[in-house]
Amino acid sequence: MTRGVRGATTVAENDEKLIIDATEELLREIIECNNIEPETVGSAIISVTDDITATFPAKALRKVEGWKYVPVMCFQEIPVPGALEKCVRIMLHWNTDKSQQDIKHVYLKGAKVLRPDLNR
C-alpha cells in the first residue's frame, strides 16, 4: 500500500543554508518518527511558498544517507493571500502496511499552525 507522509516547516529568511538545513531537519524527523527506509519511498514532492527562491530544497535529501536515488521534485505553492510565509512542505509517497491513523505527520516551527490536529 502506498501512503502519503506529510510535513512542513518554516525558515526565517530566503537563505540557501537556512532552507537546506530546515528541509533536512524536517526530512530526518519524518524518517525517525515513521521508521522510513529510503528503499520503501516511491517519490518525494517538496513545495515552497513563493518567497523561497534561494535554492532547491530537494538538495537536502541528498545529504541523508541512502536517499540519493529517491526521485524528488520541487514545486511552488499557490500564493494565497494571508497564507503562511517562508514555508517548505514535504510529501513522501511511502510503501508501507501502516494504516492512515498510524502515519506520523510532522510540522515544525511556524508550520505547526497548519495542522494543529496532527501535531505530536
Short mmCIF file of N, CA, C and O in Angstrom, two decimals:
data_model
loop_
_atom_site.label_atom_id
_atom_site.label_comp_id
_atom_site.label_asym_id
_atom_site.label_seq_id
_atom_site.Cartn_x
_atom_site.Cartn_y
_atom_site.Cartn_z
N MET A 1 0.85 -1.17 0.00
CA MET A 1 0.00 0.00 0.00
C MET A 1 0.90 1.24 0.00
O MET A 1 1.86 1.29 0.75
N THR A 2 0.57 2.21 -0.80
CA THR A 2 1.30 3.48 -0.80
C THR A 2 0.53 4.49 0.03
O THR A 2 -0.67 4.67 -0.15
N ARG A 3 1.24 5.13 0.95
CA ARG A 3 0.65 6.15 1.83
C ARG A 3 1.41 7.46 1.64
O ARG A 3 2.59 7.46 1.31
N GLY A 4 0.73 8.55 1.91
CA GLY A 4 1.38 9.85 1.91
C GLY A 4 1.80 10.21 3.32
O GLY A 4 1.05 10.03 4.27
N VAL A 5 3.02 10.72 3.44
CA VAL A 5 3.52 11.22 4.72
C VAL A 5 3.84 12.69 4.51
O VAL A 5 4.64 13.03 3.64
N ARG A 6 3.20 13.54 5.31
CA ARG A 6 3.36 14.98 5.13
C ARG A 6 4.17 15.60 6.24
O ARG A 6 4.22 15.10 7.35
N GLY A 7 4.72 16.76 5.90
CA GLY A 7 5.41 17.55 6.89
C GLY A 7 5.63 18.94 6.35
O GLY A 7 5.57 19.18 5.15
N ALA A 8 5.89 19.87 7.26
CA ALA A 8 6.16 21.25 6.85
C ALA A 8 6.99 21.94 7.93
O ALA A 8 6.97 21.56 9.10
N THR A 9 7.70 22.95 7.49
CA THR A 9 8.49 23.78 8.38
C THR A 9 8.58 25.17 7.79
O THR A 9 8.14 25.40 6.66
N THR A 10 9.17 26.08 8.52
CA THR A 10 9.38 27.43 8.02
C THR A 10 10.84 27.82 8.17
O THR A 10 11.58 27.21 8.94
N VAL A 11 11.23 28.84 7.43
CA VAL A 11 12.57 29.40 7.54
C VAL A 11 12.45 30.88 7.87
O VAL A 11 11.46 31.53 7.51
N ALA A 12 13.45 31.41 8.54
CA ALA A 12 13.43 32.82 8.96
C ALA A 12 13.60 33.76 7.77
O ALA A 12 13.04 34.86 7.76
N GLU A 13 14.40 33.33 6.79
CA GLU A 13 14.62 34.18 5.62
C GLU A 13 14.97 33.32 4.41
O GLU A 13 15.27 32.13 4.54
N ASN A 14 14.92 33.93 3.24
CA ASN A 14 15.19 33.26 1.98
C ASN A 14 16.71 33.12 1.80
O ASN A 14 17.34 33.87 1.06
N ASP A 15 17.28 32.14 2.48
CA ASP A 15 18.72 31.92 2.50
C ASP A 15 19.00 30.45 2.21
O ASP A 15 18.36 29.57 2.81
N GLU A 16 19.93 30.17 1.31
CA GLU A 16 20.19 28.79 0.89
C GLU A 16 20.48 27.86 2.07
O GLU A 16 19.89 26.79 2.17
N LYS A 17 21.37 28.24 2.95
CA LYS A 17 21.73 27.38 4.08
C LYS A 17 20.53 27.14 4.99
O LYS A 17 20.29 26.00 5.42
N LEU A 18 19.76 28.18 5.28
CA LEU A 18 18.58 28.01 6.14
C LEU A 18 17.56 27.08 5.51
O LEU A 18 16.95 26.25 6.20
N ILE A 19 17.37 27.20 4.21
CA ILE A 19 16.39 26.37 3.50
C ILE A 19 16.83 24.90 3.52
O ILE A 19 16.04 24.01 3.84
N ILE A 20 18.10 24.66 3.19
CA ILE A 20 18.61 23.28 3.18
C ILE A 20 18.57 22.69 4.58
O ILE A 20 18.13 21.55 4.77
N ASP A 21 19.03 23.45 5.57
CA ASP A 21 19.06 22.94 6.95
C ASP A 21 17.65 22.63 7.46
O ASP A 21 17.43 21.59 8.09
N ALA A 22 16.69 23.50 7.20
CA ALA A 22 15.31 23.29 7.68
C ALA A 22 14.68 22.09 6.98
O ALA A 22 13.97 21.29 7.61
N THR A 23 14.94 21.94 5.68
CA THR A 23 14.39 20.81 4.93
C THR A 23 15.00 19.50 5.42
O THR A 23 14.28 18.51 5.60
N GLU A 24 16.29 19.50 5.65
CA GLU A 24 16.95 18.29 6.16
C GLU A 24 16.41 17.93 7.55
O GLU A 24 16.13 16.75 7.82
N GLU A 25 16.25 18.92 8.41
CA GLU A 25 15.71 18.67 9.75
C GLU A 25 14.31 18.06 9.66
O GLU A 25 14.00 17.08 10.35
N LEU A 26 13.48 18.60 8.78
CA LEU A 26 12.12 18.09 8.61
C LEU A 26 12.14 16.66 8.08
O LEU A 26 11.46 15.78 8.61
N LEU A 27 12.93 16.40 7.06
CA LEU A 27 13.01 15.06 6.50
C LEU A 27 13.48 14.05 7.54
O LEU A 27 12.89 12.98 7.69
N ARG A 28 14.52 14.39 8.26
CA ARG A 28 15.05 13.46 9.28
C ARG A 28 14.01 13.19 10.37
O ARG A 28 13.90 12.05 10.86
N GLU A 29 13.23 14.18 10.74
CA GLU A 29 12.18 13.98 11.75
C GLU A 29 11.08 13.07 11.21
O GLU A 29 10.60 12.17 11.91
N ILE A 30 10.69 13.26 9.96
CA ILE A 30 9.68 12.39 9.33
C ILE A 30 10.19 10.96 9.29
O ILE A 30 9.47 10.01 9.62
N ILE A 31 11.45 10.78 8.88
CA ILE A 31 12.06 9.45 8.80
C ILE A 31 12.07 8.78 10.17
O ILE A 31 11.66 7.63 10.32
N GLU A 32 12.53 9.51 11.17
CA GLU A 32 12.65 8.94 12.51
C GLU A 32 11.29 8.59 13.11
O GLU A 32 11.12 7.50 13.68
N CYS A 33 10.33 9.47 12.98
CA CYS A 33 9.01 9.23 13.57
C CYS A 33 8.28 8.03 12.97
O CYS A 33 7.46 7.41 13.62
N ASN A 34 8.59 7.75 11.70
CA ASN A 34 7.87 6.69 10.99
C ASN A 34 8.73 5.48 10.65
O ASN A 34 8.24 4.54 10.03
N ASN A 35 10.01 5.51 11.04
CA ASN A 35 10.93 4.42 10.72
C ASN A 35 10.95 4.12 9.22
O ASN A 35 10.76 2.98 8.78
N ILE A 36 11.18 5.15 8.43
CA ILE A 36 11.14 5.04 6.96
C ILE A 36 12.53 4.71 6.43
O ILE A 36 13.51 5.36 6.76
N GLU A 37 12.58 3.69 5.59
CA GLU A 37 13.80 3.33 4.86
C GLU A 37 13.67 3.89 3.45
O GLU A 37 12.59 3.80 2.85
N PRO A 38 14.73 4.47 2.88
CA PRO A 38 14.63 5.08 1.56
C PRO A 38 14.16 4.13 0.46
O PRO A 38 13.48 4.56 -0.47
N GLU A 39 14.48 2.84 0.58
CA GLU A 39 14.06 1.86 -0.43
C GLU A 39 12.54 1.69 -0.49
O GLU A 39 12.02 1.17 -1.46
N THR A 40 11.84 2.13 0.55
CA THR A 40 10.38 1.99 0.58
C THR A 40 9.67 3.26 0.11
O THR A 40 8.44 3.30 0.09
N VAL A 41 10.43 4.28 -0.26
CA VAL A 41 9.85 5.55 -0.70
C VAL A 41 9.81 5.59 -2.22
O VAL A 41 10.84 5.45 -2.89
N GLY A 42 8.61 5.77 -2.77
CA GLY A 42 8.44 5.83 -4.22
C GLY A 42 8.90 7.15 -4.80
O GLY A 42 9.53 7.19 -5.86
N SER A 43 8.60 8.25 -4.11
CA SER A 43 9.00 9.58 -4.56
C SER A 43 8.72 10.59 -3.47
O SER A 43 8.04 10.30 -2.49
N ALA A 44 9.27 11.78 -3.68
CA ALA A 44 9.06 12.87 -2.75
C ALA A 44 8.71 14.13 -3.54
O ALA A 44 9.29 14.39 -4.60
N ILE A 45 7.77 14.88 -3.00
CA ILE A 45 7.42 16.18 -3.55
C ILE A 45 7.71 17.21 -2.47
O ILE A 45 7.31 17.04 -1.32
N ILE A 46 8.42 18.26 -2.86
CA ILE A 46 8.68 19.36 -1.94
C ILE A 46 8.11 20.62 -2.55
O ILE A 46 8.41 20.95 -3.70
N SER A 47 7.30 21.31 -1.79
CA SER A 47 6.78 22.58 -2.26
C SER A 47 7.26 23.70 -1.36
O SER A 47 7.57 23.48 -0.18
N VAL A 48 7.35 24.88 -1.93
CA VAL A 48 7.76 26.06 -1.18
C VAL A 48 6.81 27.21 -1.50
O VAL A 48 6.21 27.25 -2.57
N THR A 49 6.70 28.12 -0.57
CA THR A 49 5.94 29.34 -0.85
C THR A 49 6.76 30.21 -1.80
O THR A 49 7.96 30.02 -1.97
N ASP A 50 6.09 31.17 -2.43
CA ASP A 50 6.74 31.95 -3.48
C ASP A 50 7.84 32.89 -2.98
O ASP A 50 8.54 33.51 -3.77
N ASP A 51 8.03 32.98 -1.68
CA ASP A 51 9.09 33.81 -1.12
C ASP A 51 10.37 33.01 -0.84
O ASP A 51 11.33 33.54 -0.30
N ILE A 52 10.39 31.75 -1.24
CA ILE A 52 11.59 30.91 -1.12
C ILE A 52 12.11 30.64 -2.53
O ILE A 52 11.49 29.89 -3.29
N THR A 53 13.24 31.28 -2.85
CA THR A 53 13.81 31.17 -4.19
C THR A 53 15.33 30.99 -4.19
O THR A 53 15.93 30.89 -5.25
N ALA A 54 15.96 30.95 -3.03
CA ALA A 54 17.42 30.94 -2.95
C ALA A 54 18.05 29.61 -3.36
O ALA A 54 19.22 29.58 -3.73
N THR A 55 17.29 28.52 -3.30
CA THR A 55 17.83 27.20 -3.65
C THR A 55 16.69 26.21 -3.81
O THR A 55 15.54 26.49 -3.46
N PHE A 56 17.03 25.04 -4.31
CA PHE A 56 16.10 23.93 -4.37
C PHE A 56 16.20 23.17 -3.05
O PHE A 56 17.26 22.60 -2.74
N PRO A 57 15.14 23.09 -2.27
CA PRO A 57 15.22 22.35 -1.00
C PRO A 57 15.46 20.86 -1.20
O PRO A 57 15.89 20.18 -0.27
N ALA A 58 15.25 20.34 -2.39
CA ALA A 58 15.50 18.93 -2.66
C ALA A 58 16.96 18.56 -2.43
O ALA A 58 17.28 17.39 -2.17
N LYS A 59 17.85 19.53 -2.48
CA LYS A 59 19.27 19.26 -2.20
C LYS A 59 19.45 18.63 -0.83
O LYS A 59 20.40 17.89 -0.60
N ALA A 60 18.56 18.93 0.09
CA ALA A 60 18.67 18.40 1.46
C ALA A 60 18.54 16.88 1.48
O ALA A 60 19.18 16.22 2.31
N LEU A 61 17.74 16.30 0.58
CA LEU A 61 17.58 14.84 0.56
C LEU A 61 18.89 14.14 0.26
O LEU A 61 19.15 13.05 0.76
N ARG A 62 19.72 14.76 -0.55
CA ARG A 62 20.99 14.15 -0.94
C ARG A 62 21.98 14.12 0.21
O ARG A 62 22.98 13.41 0.16
N LYS A 63 21.71 14.86 1.27
CA LYS A 63 22.57 14.87 2.44
C LYS A 63 22.26 13.72 3.40
O LYS A 63 23.01 13.44 4.32
N VAL A 64 21.12 13.06 3.18
CA VAL A 64 20.68 11.98 4.07
C VAL A 64 21.09 10.64 3.47
O VAL A 64 20.79 10.35 2.30
N GLU A 65 21.77 9.84 4.26
CA GLU A 65 22.28 8.54 3.82
C GLU A 65 21.18 7.69 3.20
O GLU A 65 20.11 7.50 3.79
N GLY A 66 21.45 7.18 1.99
CA GLY A 66 20.53 6.28 1.32
C GLY A 66 19.48 6.95 0.46
O GLY A 66 18.75 6.27 -0.27
N TRP A 67 19.37 8.26 0.47
CA TRP A 67 18.31 8.95 -0.25
C TRP A 67 18.73 9.44 -1.63
O TRP A 67 17.98 10.13 -2.31
N LYS A 68 19.91 9.07 -2.07
CA LYS A 68 20.45 9.52 -3.36
C LYS A 68 19.54 9.18 -4.54
O LYS A 68 19.40 9.95 -5.48
N TYR A 69 18.91 8.02 -4.50
CA TYR A 69 18.12 7.56 -5.64
C TYR A 69 16.62 7.76 -5.50
O TYR A 69 15.86 7.37 -6.38
N VAL A 70 16.18 8.38 -4.41
CA VAL A 70 14.74 8.67 -4.26
C VAL A 70 14.39 9.82 -5.21
O VAL A 70 14.97 10.91 -5.13
N PRO A 71 13.44 9.61 -6.12
CA PRO A 71 13.04 10.69 -7.03
C PRO A 71 12.37 11.82 -6.24
O PRO A 71 11.52 11.58 -5.39
N VAL A 72 12.78 13.04 -6.55
CA VAL A 72 12.23 14.19 -5.83
C VAL A 72 12.05 15.36 -6.80
O VAL A 72 12.85 15.55 -7.72
N MET A 73 10.97 16.10 -6.60
CA MET A 73 10.72 17.30 -7.39
C MET A 73 10.27 18.43 -6.47
O MET A 73 9.63 18.18 -5.45
N CYS A 74 10.62 19.64 -6.86
CA CYS A 74 10.21 20.83 -6.12
C CYS A 74 9.15 21.60 -6.92
O CYS A 74 9.23 21.66 -8.15
N PHE A 75 8.21 22.16 -6.20
CA PHE A 75 7.15 22.97 -6.80
C PHE A 75 6.91 24.20 -5.96
O PHE A 75 7.28 24.25 -4.78
N GLN A 76 6.23 25.17 -6.55
CA GLN A 76 5.86 26.37 -5.81
C GLN A 76 4.38 26.27 -5.43
O GLN A 76 3.54 25.87 -6.23
N GLU A 77 4.09 26.63 -4.19
CA GLU A 77 2.71 26.64 -3.69
C GLU A 77 1.90 27.74 -4.36
O GLU A 77 2.46 28.74 -4.84
N ILE A 78 0.61 27.61 -4.34
CA ILE A 78 -0.28 28.67 -4.81
C ILE A 78 -0.14 29.85 -3.86
O ILE A 78 -0.27 29.68 -2.64
N PRO A 79 0.12 31.06 -4.37
CA PRO A 79 0.31 32.22 -3.48
C PRO A 79 -1.03 32.78 -2.96
O PRO A 79 -1.49 33.83 -3.40
N VAL A 80 -1.62 32.09 -2.04
CA VAL A 80 -2.91 32.50 -1.46
C VAL A 80 -2.67 33.66 -0.48
O VAL A 80 -1.81 33.55 0.40
N PRO A 81 -3.42 34.75 -0.62
CA PRO A 81 -3.24 35.87 0.32
C PRO A 81 -3.46 35.43 1.76
O PRO A 81 -4.39 34.69 2.07
N GLY A 82 -2.55 35.83 2.63
CA GLY A 82 -2.66 35.51 4.05
C GLY A 82 -2.11 34.14 4.44
O GLY A 82 -2.13 33.78 5.61
N ALA A 83 -1.62 33.38 3.46
CA ALA A 83 -1.07 32.05 3.76
C ALA A 83 0.25 32.17 4.51
O ALA A 83 0.92 33.21 4.47
N LEU A 84 0.62 31.11 5.18
CA LEU A 84 1.88 31.05 5.91
C LEU A 84 3.05 31.35 4.97
O LEU A 84 3.13 30.78 3.88
N GLU A 85 3.95 32.21 5.40
CA GLU A 85 5.09 32.60 4.58
C GLU A 85 6.31 31.74 4.88
O GLU A 85 6.41 31.11 5.92
N LYS A 86 7.23 31.75 3.92
CA LYS A 86 8.53 31.06 4.05
C LYS A 86 8.36 29.63 4.54
O LYS A 86 9.00 29.19 5.50
N CYS A 87 7.52 28.90 3.86
CA CYS A 87 7.15 27.55 4.27
C CYS A 87 7.64 26.51 3.25
O CYS A 87 7.49 26.69 2.05
N VAL A 88 8.22 25.45 3.78
CA VAL A 88 8.66 24.29 2.99
C VAL A 88 7.77 23.12 3.40
O VAL A 88 7.63 22.83 4.59
N ARG A 89 7.18 22.45 2.41
CA ARG A 89 6.34 21.29 2.68
C ARG A 89 6.92 20.07 1.97
O ARG A 89 7.42 20.18 0.87
N ILE A 90 6.81 18.92 2.62
CA ILE A 90 7.26 17.65 2.03
C ILE A 90 6.09 16.67 2.01
O ILE A 90 5.35 16.57 2.98
N MET A 91 5.98 15.95 0.90
CA MET A 91 5.05 14.83 0.79
C MET A 91 5.85 13.64 0.28
O MET A 91 6.39 13.67 -0.82
N LEU A 92 5.95 12.61 1.12
CA LEU A 92 6.61 11.37 0.72
C LEU A 92 5.54 10.36 0.32
O LEU A 92 4.52 10.23 0.99
N HIS A 93 5.78 9.64 -0.77
CA HIS A 93 4.92 8.54 -1.19
C HIS A 93 5.62 7.27 -0.73
O HIS A 93 6.63 6.87 -1.31
N TRP A 94 5.08 6.69 0.34
CA TRP A 94 5.76 5.63 1.09
C TRP A 94 5.00 4.33 0.99
O TRP A 94 3.79 4.27 1.25
N ASN A 95 5.70 3.28 0.64
CA ASN A 95 5.12 1.93 0.58
C ASN A 95 5.21 1.31 1.97
O ASN A 95 6.31 1.02 2.45
N THR A 96 4.05 1.12 2.59
CA THR A 96 4.00 0.64 3.96
C THR A 96 2.70 -0.11 4.22
O THR A 96 1.71 0.09 3.51
N ASP A 97 2.71 -0.94 5.23
CA ASP A 97 1.50 -1.62 5.66
C ASP A 97 0.76 -0.86 6.75
O ASP A 97 -0.29 -1.29 7.21
N LYS A 98 1.33 0.26 7.19
CA LYS A 98 0.71 1.05 8.26
C LYS A 98 -0.62 1.64 7.80
O LYS A 98 -0.80 1.98 6.63
N SER A 99 -1.54 1.79 8.74
CA SER A 99 -2.82 2.43 8.44
C SER A 99 -2.63 3.94 8.40
O SER A 99 -1.63 4.47 8.89
N GLN A 100 -3.60 4.64 7.84
CA GLN A 100 -3.55 6.11 7.79
C GLN A 100 -3.37 6.68 9.19
O GLN A 100 -2.61 7.63 9.39
N GLN A 101 -4.06 6.11 10.17
CA GLN A 101 -4.00 6.62 11.54
C GLN A 101 -2.63 6.42 12.19
O GLN A 101 -2.30 7.12 13.14
N ASP A 102 -1.85 5.48 11.68
CA ASP A 102 -0.54 5.19 12.26
C ASP A 102 0.58 6.04 11.65
O ASP A 102 1.70 6.01 12.15
N ILE A 103 0.28 6.76 10.59
CA ILE A 103 1.29 7.63 9.96
C ILE A 103 1.48 8.86 10.85
O ILE A 103 0.51 9.47 11.30
N LYS A 104 2.73 9.23 11.07
CA LYS A 104 3.03 10.41 11.89
C LYS A 104 3.51 11.53 10.96
O LYS A 104 4.60 11.47 10.40
N HIS A 105 2.66 12.52 10.80
CA HIS A 105 2.99 13.70 10.01
C HIS A 105 3.72 14.68 10.92
O HIS A 105 3.45 14.73 12.13
N VAL A 106 4.61 15.47 10.36
CA VAL A 106 5.49 16.32 11.17
C VAL A 106 5.37 17.78 10.75
O VAL A 106 5.57 18.11 9.58
N TYR A 107 5.09 18.63 11.71
CA TYR A 107 5.01 20.07 11.48
C TYR A 107 5.91 20.77 12.48
O TYR A 107 5.73 20.62 13.69
N LEU A 108 6.91 21.50 11.96
CA LEU A 108 7.91 22.15 12.79
C LEU A 108 7.81 23.67 12.69
O LEU A 108 7.27 24.20 11.72
N LYS A 109 8.38 24.32 13.66
CA LYS A 109 8.50 25.79 13.71
C LYS A 109 7.14 26.44 13.44
O LYS A 109 6.13 26.01 13.99
N GLY A 110 7.12 27.45 12.59
CA GLY A 110 5.88 28.18 12.31
C GLY A 110 4.82 27.36 11.60
O GLY A 110 3.65 27.73 11.58
N ALA A 111 5.21 26.24 11.02
CA ALA A 111 4.26 25.39 10.28
C ALA A 111 3.34 24.59 11.20
O ALA A 111 2.39 23.97 10.73
N LYS A 112 3.59 24.63 12.50
CA LYS A 112 2.70 23.92 13.44
C LYS A 112 1.27 24.40 13.33
O LYS A 112 0.34 23.66 13.65
N VAL A 113 1.06 25.62 12.87
CA VAL A 113 -0.30 26.17 12.75
C VAL A 113 -1.08 25.55 11.60
O VAL A 113 -2.31 25.66 11.55
N LEU A 114 -0.38 24.89 10.67
CA LEU A 114 -1.06 24.33 9.50
C LEU A 114 -1.97 23.16 9.84
O LEU A 114 -3.04 23.02 9.28
N ARG A 115 -1.53 22.29 10.74
CA ARG A 115 -2.32 21.12 11.11
C ARG A 115 -2.20 20.87 12.61
O ARG A 115 -1.60 19.89 13.03
N PRO A 116 -2.79 21.74 13.43
CA PRO A 116 -2.69 21.53 14.88
C PRO A 116 -3.29 20.20 15.31
O PRO A 116 -2.90 19.65 16.34
N ASP A 117 -4.21 19.66 14.53
CA ASP A 117 -4.83 18.38 14.85
C ASP A 117 -3.85 17.20 14.69
O ASP A 117 -4.07 16.13 15.25
N LEU A 118 -2.76 17.42 13.97
CA LEU A 118 -1.78 16.35 13.74
C LEU A 118 -0.48 16.56 14.50
O LEU A 118 0.39 15.70 14.45
N ASN A 119 -0.35 17.68 15.20
CA ASN A 119 0.88 17.92 15.95
C ASN A 119 1.03 16.91 17.07
O ASN A 119 0.07 16.59 17.76
N ARG A 120 2.26 16.44 17.23
CA ARG A 120 2.54 15.48 18.28
C ARG A 120 2.74 16.20 19.60
O ARG A 120 3.14 17.26 19.75
#
